[in-house]
Tab-separated table of C-alpha atoms in Angstrom:
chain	number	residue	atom	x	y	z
A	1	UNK	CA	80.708	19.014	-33.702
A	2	UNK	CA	79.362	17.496	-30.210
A	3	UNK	CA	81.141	14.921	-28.286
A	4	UNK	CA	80.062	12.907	-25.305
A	5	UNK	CA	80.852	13.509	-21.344
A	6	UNK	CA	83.226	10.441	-20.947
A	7	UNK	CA	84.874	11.619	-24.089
A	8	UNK	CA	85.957	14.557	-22.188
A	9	UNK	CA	86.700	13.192	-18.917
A	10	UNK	CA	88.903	10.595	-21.127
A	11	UNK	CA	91.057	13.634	-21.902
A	12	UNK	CA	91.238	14.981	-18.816
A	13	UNK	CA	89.000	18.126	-19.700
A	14	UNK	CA	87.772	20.237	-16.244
A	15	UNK	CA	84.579	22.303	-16.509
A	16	UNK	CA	83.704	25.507	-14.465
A	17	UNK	CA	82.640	23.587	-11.463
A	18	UNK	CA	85.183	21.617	-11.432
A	19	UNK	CA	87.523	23.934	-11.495
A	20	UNK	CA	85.800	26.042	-8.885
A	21	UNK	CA	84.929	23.309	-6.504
A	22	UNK	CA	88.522	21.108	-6.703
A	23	UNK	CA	91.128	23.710	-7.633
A	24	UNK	CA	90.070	27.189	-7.371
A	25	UNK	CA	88.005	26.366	-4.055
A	26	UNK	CA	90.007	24.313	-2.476
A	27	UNK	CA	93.958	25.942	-3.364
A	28	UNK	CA	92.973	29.455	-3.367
A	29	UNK	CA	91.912	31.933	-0.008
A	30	UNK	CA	89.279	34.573	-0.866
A	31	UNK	CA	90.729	36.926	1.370
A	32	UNK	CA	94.347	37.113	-0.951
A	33	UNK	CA	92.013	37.673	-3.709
A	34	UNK	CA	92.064	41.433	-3.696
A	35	UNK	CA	95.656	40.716	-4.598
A	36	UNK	CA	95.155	39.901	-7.950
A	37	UNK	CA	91.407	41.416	-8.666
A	38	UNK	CA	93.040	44.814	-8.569
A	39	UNK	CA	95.440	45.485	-10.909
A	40	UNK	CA	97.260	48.171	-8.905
A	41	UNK	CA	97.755	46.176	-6.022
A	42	UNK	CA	98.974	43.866	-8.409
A	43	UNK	CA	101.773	46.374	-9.759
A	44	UNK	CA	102.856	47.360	-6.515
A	45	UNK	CA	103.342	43.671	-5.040
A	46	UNK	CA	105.030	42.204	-8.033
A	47	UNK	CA	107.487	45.579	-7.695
A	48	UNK	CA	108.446	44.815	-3.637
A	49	UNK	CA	109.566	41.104	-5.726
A	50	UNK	CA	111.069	42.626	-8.346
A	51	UNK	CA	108.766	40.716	-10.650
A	52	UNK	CA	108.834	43.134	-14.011
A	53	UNK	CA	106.005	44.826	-15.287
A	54	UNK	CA	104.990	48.038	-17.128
A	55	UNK	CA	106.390	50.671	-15.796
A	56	UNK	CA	103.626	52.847	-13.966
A	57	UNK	CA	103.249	56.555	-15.283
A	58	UNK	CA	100.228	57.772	-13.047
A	59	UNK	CA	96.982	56.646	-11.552
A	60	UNK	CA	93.884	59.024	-11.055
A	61	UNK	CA	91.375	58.193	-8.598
A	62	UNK	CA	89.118	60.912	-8.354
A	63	UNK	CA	86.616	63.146	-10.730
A	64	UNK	CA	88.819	66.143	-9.848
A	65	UNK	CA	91.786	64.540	-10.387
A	66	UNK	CA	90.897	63.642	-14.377
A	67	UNK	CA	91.941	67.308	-14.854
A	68	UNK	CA	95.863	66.373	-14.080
A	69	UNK	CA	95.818	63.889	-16.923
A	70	UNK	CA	97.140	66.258	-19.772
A	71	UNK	CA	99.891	67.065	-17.140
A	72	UNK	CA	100.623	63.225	-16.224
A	73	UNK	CA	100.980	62.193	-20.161
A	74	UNK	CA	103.318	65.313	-21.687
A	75	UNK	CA	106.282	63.335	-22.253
A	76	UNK	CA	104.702	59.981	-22.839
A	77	UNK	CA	103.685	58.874	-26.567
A	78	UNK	CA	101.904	55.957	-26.077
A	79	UNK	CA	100.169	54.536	-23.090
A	80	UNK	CA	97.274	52.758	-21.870
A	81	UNK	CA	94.948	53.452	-19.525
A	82	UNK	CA	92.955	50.368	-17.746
A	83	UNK	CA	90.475	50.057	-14.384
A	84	UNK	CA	92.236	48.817	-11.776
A	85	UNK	CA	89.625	46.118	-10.896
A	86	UNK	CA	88.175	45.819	-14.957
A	87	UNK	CA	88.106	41.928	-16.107
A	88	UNK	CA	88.282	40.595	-19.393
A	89	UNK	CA	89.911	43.637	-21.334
A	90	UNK	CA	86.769	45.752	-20.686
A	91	UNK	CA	87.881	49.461	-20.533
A	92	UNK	CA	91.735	49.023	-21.672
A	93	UNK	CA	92.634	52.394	-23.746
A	94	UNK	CA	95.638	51.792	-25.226
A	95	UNK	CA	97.462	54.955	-27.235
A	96	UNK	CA	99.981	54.198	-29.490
A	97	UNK	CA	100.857	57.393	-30.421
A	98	UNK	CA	100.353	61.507	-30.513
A	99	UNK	CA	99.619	63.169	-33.929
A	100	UNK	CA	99.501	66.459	-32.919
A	101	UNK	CA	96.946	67.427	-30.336
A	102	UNK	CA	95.491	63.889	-30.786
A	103	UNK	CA	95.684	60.324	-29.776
A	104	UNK	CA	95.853	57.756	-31.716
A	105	UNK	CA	94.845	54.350	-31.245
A	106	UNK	CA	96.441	51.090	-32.515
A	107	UNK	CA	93.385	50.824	-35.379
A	108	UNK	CA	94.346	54.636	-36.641
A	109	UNK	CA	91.130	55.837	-34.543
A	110	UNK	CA	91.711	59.684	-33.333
A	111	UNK	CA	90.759	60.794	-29.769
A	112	UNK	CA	90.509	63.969	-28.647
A	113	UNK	CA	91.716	64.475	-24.525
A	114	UNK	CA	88.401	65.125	-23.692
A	115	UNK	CA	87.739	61.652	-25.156
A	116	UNK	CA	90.439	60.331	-23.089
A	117	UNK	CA	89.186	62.426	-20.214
A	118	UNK	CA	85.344	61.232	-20.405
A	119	UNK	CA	86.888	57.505	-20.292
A	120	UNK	CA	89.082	57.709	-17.684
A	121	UNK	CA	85.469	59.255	-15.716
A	122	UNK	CA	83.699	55.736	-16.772
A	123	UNK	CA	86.696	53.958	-15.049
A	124	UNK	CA	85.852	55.570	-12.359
A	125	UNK	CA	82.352	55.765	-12.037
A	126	UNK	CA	82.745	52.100	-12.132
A	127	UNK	CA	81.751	51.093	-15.852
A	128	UNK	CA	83.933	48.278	-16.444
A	129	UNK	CA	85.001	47.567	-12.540
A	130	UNK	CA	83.712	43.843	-11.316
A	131	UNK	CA	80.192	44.678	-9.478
A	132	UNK	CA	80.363	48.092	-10.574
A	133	UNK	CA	81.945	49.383	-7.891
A	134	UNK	CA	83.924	52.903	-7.984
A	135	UNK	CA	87.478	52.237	-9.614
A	136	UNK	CA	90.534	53.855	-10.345
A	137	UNK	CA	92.472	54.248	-13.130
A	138	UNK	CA	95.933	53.348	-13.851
A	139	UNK	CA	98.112	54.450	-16.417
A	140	UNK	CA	100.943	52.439	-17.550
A	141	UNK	CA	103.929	53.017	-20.457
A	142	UNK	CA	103.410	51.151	-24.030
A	143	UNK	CA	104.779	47.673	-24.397
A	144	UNK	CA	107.540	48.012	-26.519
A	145	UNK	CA	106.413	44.086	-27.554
A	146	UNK	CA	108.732	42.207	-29.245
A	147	UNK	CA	109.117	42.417	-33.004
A	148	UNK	CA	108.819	39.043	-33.880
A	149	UNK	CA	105.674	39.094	-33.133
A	150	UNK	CA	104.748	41.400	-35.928
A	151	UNK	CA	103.173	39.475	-38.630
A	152	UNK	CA	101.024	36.602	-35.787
A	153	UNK	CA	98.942	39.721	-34.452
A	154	UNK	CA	96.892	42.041	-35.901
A	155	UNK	CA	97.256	45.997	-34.128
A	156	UNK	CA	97.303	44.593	-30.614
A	157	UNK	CA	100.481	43.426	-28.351
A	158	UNK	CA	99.676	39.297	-28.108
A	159	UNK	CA	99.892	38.006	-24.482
A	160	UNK	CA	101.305	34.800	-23.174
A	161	UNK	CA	98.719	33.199	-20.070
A	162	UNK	CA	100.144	30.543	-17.961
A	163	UNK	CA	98.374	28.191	-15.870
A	164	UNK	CA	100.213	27.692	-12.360
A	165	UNK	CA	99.363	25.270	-9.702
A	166	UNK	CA	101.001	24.866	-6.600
A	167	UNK	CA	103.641	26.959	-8.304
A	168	UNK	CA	104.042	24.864	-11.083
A	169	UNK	CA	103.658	26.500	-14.728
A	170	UNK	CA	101.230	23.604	-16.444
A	171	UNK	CA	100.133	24.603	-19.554
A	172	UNK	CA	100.692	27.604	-21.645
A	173	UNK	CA	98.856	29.863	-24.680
A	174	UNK	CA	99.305	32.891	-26.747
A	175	UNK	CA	96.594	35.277	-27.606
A	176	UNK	CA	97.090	37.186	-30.969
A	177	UNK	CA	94.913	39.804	-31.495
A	178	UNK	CA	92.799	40.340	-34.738
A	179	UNK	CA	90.590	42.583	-36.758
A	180	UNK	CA	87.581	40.550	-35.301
A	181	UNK	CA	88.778	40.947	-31.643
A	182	UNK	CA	89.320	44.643	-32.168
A	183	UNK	CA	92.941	44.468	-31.555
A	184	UNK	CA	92.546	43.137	-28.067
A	185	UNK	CA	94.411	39.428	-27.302
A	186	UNK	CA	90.219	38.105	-26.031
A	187	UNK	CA	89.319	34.746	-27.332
A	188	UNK	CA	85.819	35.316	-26.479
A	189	UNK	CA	85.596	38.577	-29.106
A	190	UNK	CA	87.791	36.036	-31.676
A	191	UNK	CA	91.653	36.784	-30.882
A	192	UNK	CA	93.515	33.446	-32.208
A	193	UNK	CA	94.232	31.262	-29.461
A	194	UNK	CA	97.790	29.316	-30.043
A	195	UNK	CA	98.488	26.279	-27.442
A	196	UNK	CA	102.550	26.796	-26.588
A	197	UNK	CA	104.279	23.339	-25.673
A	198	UNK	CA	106.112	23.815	-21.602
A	199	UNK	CA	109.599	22.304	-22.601
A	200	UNK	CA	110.146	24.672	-25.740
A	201	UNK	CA	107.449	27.619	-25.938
A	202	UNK	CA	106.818	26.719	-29.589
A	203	UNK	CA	102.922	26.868	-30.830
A	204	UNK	CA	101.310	23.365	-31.060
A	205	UNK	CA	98.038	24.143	-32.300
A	206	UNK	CA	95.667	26.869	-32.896
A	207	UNK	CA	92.050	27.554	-32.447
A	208	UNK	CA	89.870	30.740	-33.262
A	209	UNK	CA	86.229	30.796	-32.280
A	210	UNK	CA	86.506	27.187	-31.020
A	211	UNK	CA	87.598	25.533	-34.403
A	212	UNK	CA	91.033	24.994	-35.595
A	213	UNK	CA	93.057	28.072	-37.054
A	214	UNK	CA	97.055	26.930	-39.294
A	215	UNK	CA	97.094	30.654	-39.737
A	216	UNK	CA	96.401	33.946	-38.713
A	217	UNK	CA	92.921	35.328	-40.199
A	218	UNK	CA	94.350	38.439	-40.942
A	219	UNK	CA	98.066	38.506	-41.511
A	220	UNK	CA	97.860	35.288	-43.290
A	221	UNK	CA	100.840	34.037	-41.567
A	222	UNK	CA	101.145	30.405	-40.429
A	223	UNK	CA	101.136	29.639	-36.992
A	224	UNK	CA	103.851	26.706	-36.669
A	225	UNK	CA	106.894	29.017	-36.979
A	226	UNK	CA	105.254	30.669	-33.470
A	227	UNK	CA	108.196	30.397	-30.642
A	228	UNK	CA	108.410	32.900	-27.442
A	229	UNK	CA	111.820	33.751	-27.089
A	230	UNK	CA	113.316	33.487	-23.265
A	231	UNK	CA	110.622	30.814	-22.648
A	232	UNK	CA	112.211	29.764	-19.479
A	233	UNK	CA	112.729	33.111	-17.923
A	234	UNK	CA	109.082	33.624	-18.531
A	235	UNK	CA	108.111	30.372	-17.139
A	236	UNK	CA	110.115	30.769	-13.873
A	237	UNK	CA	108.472	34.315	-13.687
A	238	UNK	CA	104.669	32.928	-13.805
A	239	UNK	CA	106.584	30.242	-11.437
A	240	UNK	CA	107.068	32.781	-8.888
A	241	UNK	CA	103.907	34.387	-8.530
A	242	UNK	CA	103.424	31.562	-6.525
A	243	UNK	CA	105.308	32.945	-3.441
A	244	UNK	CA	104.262	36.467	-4.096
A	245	UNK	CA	100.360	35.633	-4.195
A	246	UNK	CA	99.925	32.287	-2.271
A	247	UNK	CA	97.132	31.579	-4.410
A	248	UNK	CA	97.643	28.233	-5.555
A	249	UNK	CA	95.697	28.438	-8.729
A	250	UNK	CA	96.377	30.990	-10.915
A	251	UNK	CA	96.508	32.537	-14.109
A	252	UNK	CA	98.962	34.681	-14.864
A	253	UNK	CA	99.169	37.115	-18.081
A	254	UNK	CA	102.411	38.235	-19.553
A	255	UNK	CA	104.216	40.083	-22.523
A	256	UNK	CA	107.239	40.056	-23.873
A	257	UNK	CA	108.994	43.803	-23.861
A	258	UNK	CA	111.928	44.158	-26.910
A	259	UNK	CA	114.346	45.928	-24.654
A	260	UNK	CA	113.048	44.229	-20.556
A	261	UNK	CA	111.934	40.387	-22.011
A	262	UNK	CA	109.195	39.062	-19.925
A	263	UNK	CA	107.159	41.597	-17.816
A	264	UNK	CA	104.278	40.718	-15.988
A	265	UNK	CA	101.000	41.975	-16.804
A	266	UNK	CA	98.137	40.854	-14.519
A	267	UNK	CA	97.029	38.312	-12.280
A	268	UNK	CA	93.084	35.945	-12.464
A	269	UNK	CA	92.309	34.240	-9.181
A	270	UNK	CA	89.667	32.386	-11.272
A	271	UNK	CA	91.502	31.753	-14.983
A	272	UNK	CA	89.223	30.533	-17.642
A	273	UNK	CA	88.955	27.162	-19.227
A	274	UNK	CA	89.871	27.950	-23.112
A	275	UNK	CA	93.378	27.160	-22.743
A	276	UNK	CA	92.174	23.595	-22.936
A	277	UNK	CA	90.737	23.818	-26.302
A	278	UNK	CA	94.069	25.837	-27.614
A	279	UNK	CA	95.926	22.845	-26.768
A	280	UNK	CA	93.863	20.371	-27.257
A	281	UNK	CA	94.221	18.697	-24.154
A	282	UNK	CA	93.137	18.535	-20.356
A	283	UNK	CA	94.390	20.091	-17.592
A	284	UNK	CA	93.531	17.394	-15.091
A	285	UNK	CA	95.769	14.654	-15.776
A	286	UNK	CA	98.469	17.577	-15.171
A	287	UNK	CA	97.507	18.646	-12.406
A	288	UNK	CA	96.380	15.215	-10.701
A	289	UNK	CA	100.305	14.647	-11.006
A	290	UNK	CA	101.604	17.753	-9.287
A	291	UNK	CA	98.972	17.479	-6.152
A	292	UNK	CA	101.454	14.526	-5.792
A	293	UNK	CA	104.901	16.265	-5.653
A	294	UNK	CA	106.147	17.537	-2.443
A	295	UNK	CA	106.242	20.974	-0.741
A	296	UNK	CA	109.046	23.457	-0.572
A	297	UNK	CA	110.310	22.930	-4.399
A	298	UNK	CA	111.792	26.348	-5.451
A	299	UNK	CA	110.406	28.038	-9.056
A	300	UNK	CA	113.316	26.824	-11.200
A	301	UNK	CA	113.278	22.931	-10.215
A	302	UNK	CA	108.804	23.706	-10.395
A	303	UNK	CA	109.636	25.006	-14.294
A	304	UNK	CA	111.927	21.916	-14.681
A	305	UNK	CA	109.722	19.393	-13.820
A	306	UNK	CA	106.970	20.607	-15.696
A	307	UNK	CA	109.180	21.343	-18.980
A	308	UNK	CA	110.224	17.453	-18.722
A	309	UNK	CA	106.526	15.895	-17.881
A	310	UNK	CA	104.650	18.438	-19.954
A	311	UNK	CA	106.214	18.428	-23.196
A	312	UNK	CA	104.076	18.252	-26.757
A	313	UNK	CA	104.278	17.875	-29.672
A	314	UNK	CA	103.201	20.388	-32.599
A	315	UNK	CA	99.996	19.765	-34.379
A	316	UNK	CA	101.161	22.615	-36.719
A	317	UNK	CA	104.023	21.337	-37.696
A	318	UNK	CA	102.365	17.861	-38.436
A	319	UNK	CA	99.384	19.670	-41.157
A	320	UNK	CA	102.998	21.793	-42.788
A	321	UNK	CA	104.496	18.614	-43.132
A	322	UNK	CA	101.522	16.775	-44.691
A	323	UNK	CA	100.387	20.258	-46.692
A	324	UNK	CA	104.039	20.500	-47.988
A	325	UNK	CA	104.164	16.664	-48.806
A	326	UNK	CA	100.730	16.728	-50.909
């Protein structure tokens, strides 16, 4: 189904240019965005303000130094390997556990070390890095993500991305994984996109490959029962990333651990446009209103505001209801 310009602009949908001429342009300095673009540097910031993420096991940054790895992971289970400067999930290895002298994968998949060891050498050689350029590799501990959870996503750990401008957490979605999306939380390869209402991080709606999804494809569990447990802890954490980045539009992607709660896991100087569709709404109207609030507002009283002006109401709940009723 097609609909017309003004249709959009009605409800406040941006486009790309839009969003990189008025927002991204305009709010965010190119030179902080090495901050972000590099996961590492990313880590090691959000550490010095105490901003939790996945606790860092290793990184290995040269050819020679691939031969450490069988060293670095003894004691470790699970783990994932990514490229420091990789975008869109390309080149995330994640190991959920050992079965013997093997890895295995969330899907049941078995890699040897030298499989692990030959990826590891793409990350470097620059495979999945932005321009190609030579990478590194970090190695982080498993995601211990949240049980209830379980039956939304399909092998993958779902991920929570929050749109903040000017420090202000405006609108909010969950990624669950499925067998289509290979276990990775990417809308793009068809991971379920759920829209999460600001005042109570419940799910709202739900879209998978841009058409509305009650359900996950896989699990066959419904979506309106979705809510992120300590929703406003999370929200003042994406809140903060203001201070610690100065990048005034941003995207921030998080988890949420069973035993640490929210952790941080990356930053995008330049987050897409989907989140729209999950939600079924606009981001401009939102952010037209906080270009009007004042400077110097501190993360909490940022989350507050936007928790009272931002609030939804479910779509999901609304098709239960009339399913239920019929």
């Amino acid at each position: 189904m097609w609909t017309s310009p003004g249709k959009l602009r009605a409800k406040g949908i941006i486009g790309m240019n839009q969003r990189n001429i008025r927002y991204i342009g305009r709010y965010n300095d190119r030179r902080l965005y090495p901050l972000v673009d590099d996961k590492l540097q990313t880590k090691l910031l959000a550490q010095r303000y105490d901003i939790t993420t996945p606790a860092l096991i290793g990184t290995v940054s040269t050819q020679f130094g691939i031969k450490r790895i069988h060293e670095m992971l003894a004691a470790h289970g699970g783990f994932v390997i990514k490229p420091a400067k990789g975008s869109g999930g390309k080149g995330i290895l994640v190991i959920e556990q050992r079965d013997g002298a093997h890895f295995v994968k969330p899907s049941g998949a078995h890699l040897t070390l030298e499989d692990v060891e030959r990826h590891v050498s793409n990350i470097l050689s620059g495979l999945y890095s932005l321009g190609g350029s030579p990478d590194v590799a970090v190695i982080e501990a498993l995601i211990d993500f949240d049980e209830s959870f379980a039956e939304y996503s399909y092998e993958g750990v779902p991920d929570i991305r929050v749109i903040v401008f000017q420090g202000y957490p405006v609108m909010a979605m969950m990624r669950l994984s499925t067998a289509a999306s290979d276990g990775k939380a990417n809308l793009h390869q068809g991971a379920v996109g759920v829209g999460i209402d600001i005042a109570s991080g419940t799910a709202i709606r739900g879209v998978q490959f841009d058409r509305a999804r009650h359900d996950h494809p896989d699990t066959g569990h419904e979506l309106a029962s979705l809510r992120i447990p300590g929703w406003k802890t999370l929200l003042e954490l994406a809140a903060s990333c203001y201070e610690m980045t100065a990048l005034g539009y941003l995207g921030t992607d998080m988890v949420i651990d069973r035993q640490h709660g929210p952790m941080l896991l990356e930053l995008n100087a330049r987050p897409g446009l989907a989140i729209q569709m999950a939600n079924g709404e606009g981001l401009r109207k939102r952010l037209d209103l906080i270009e009007r609030q004042p400077e110097g507002v501190s993360p909490e009283e940022r989350v507050a505001f936007a928790q009272h002006h931002f609030a939804r109401s479910s779509e999901l709940e609304r098709v239960a209801q009339e399913a239920a009723e019929a």
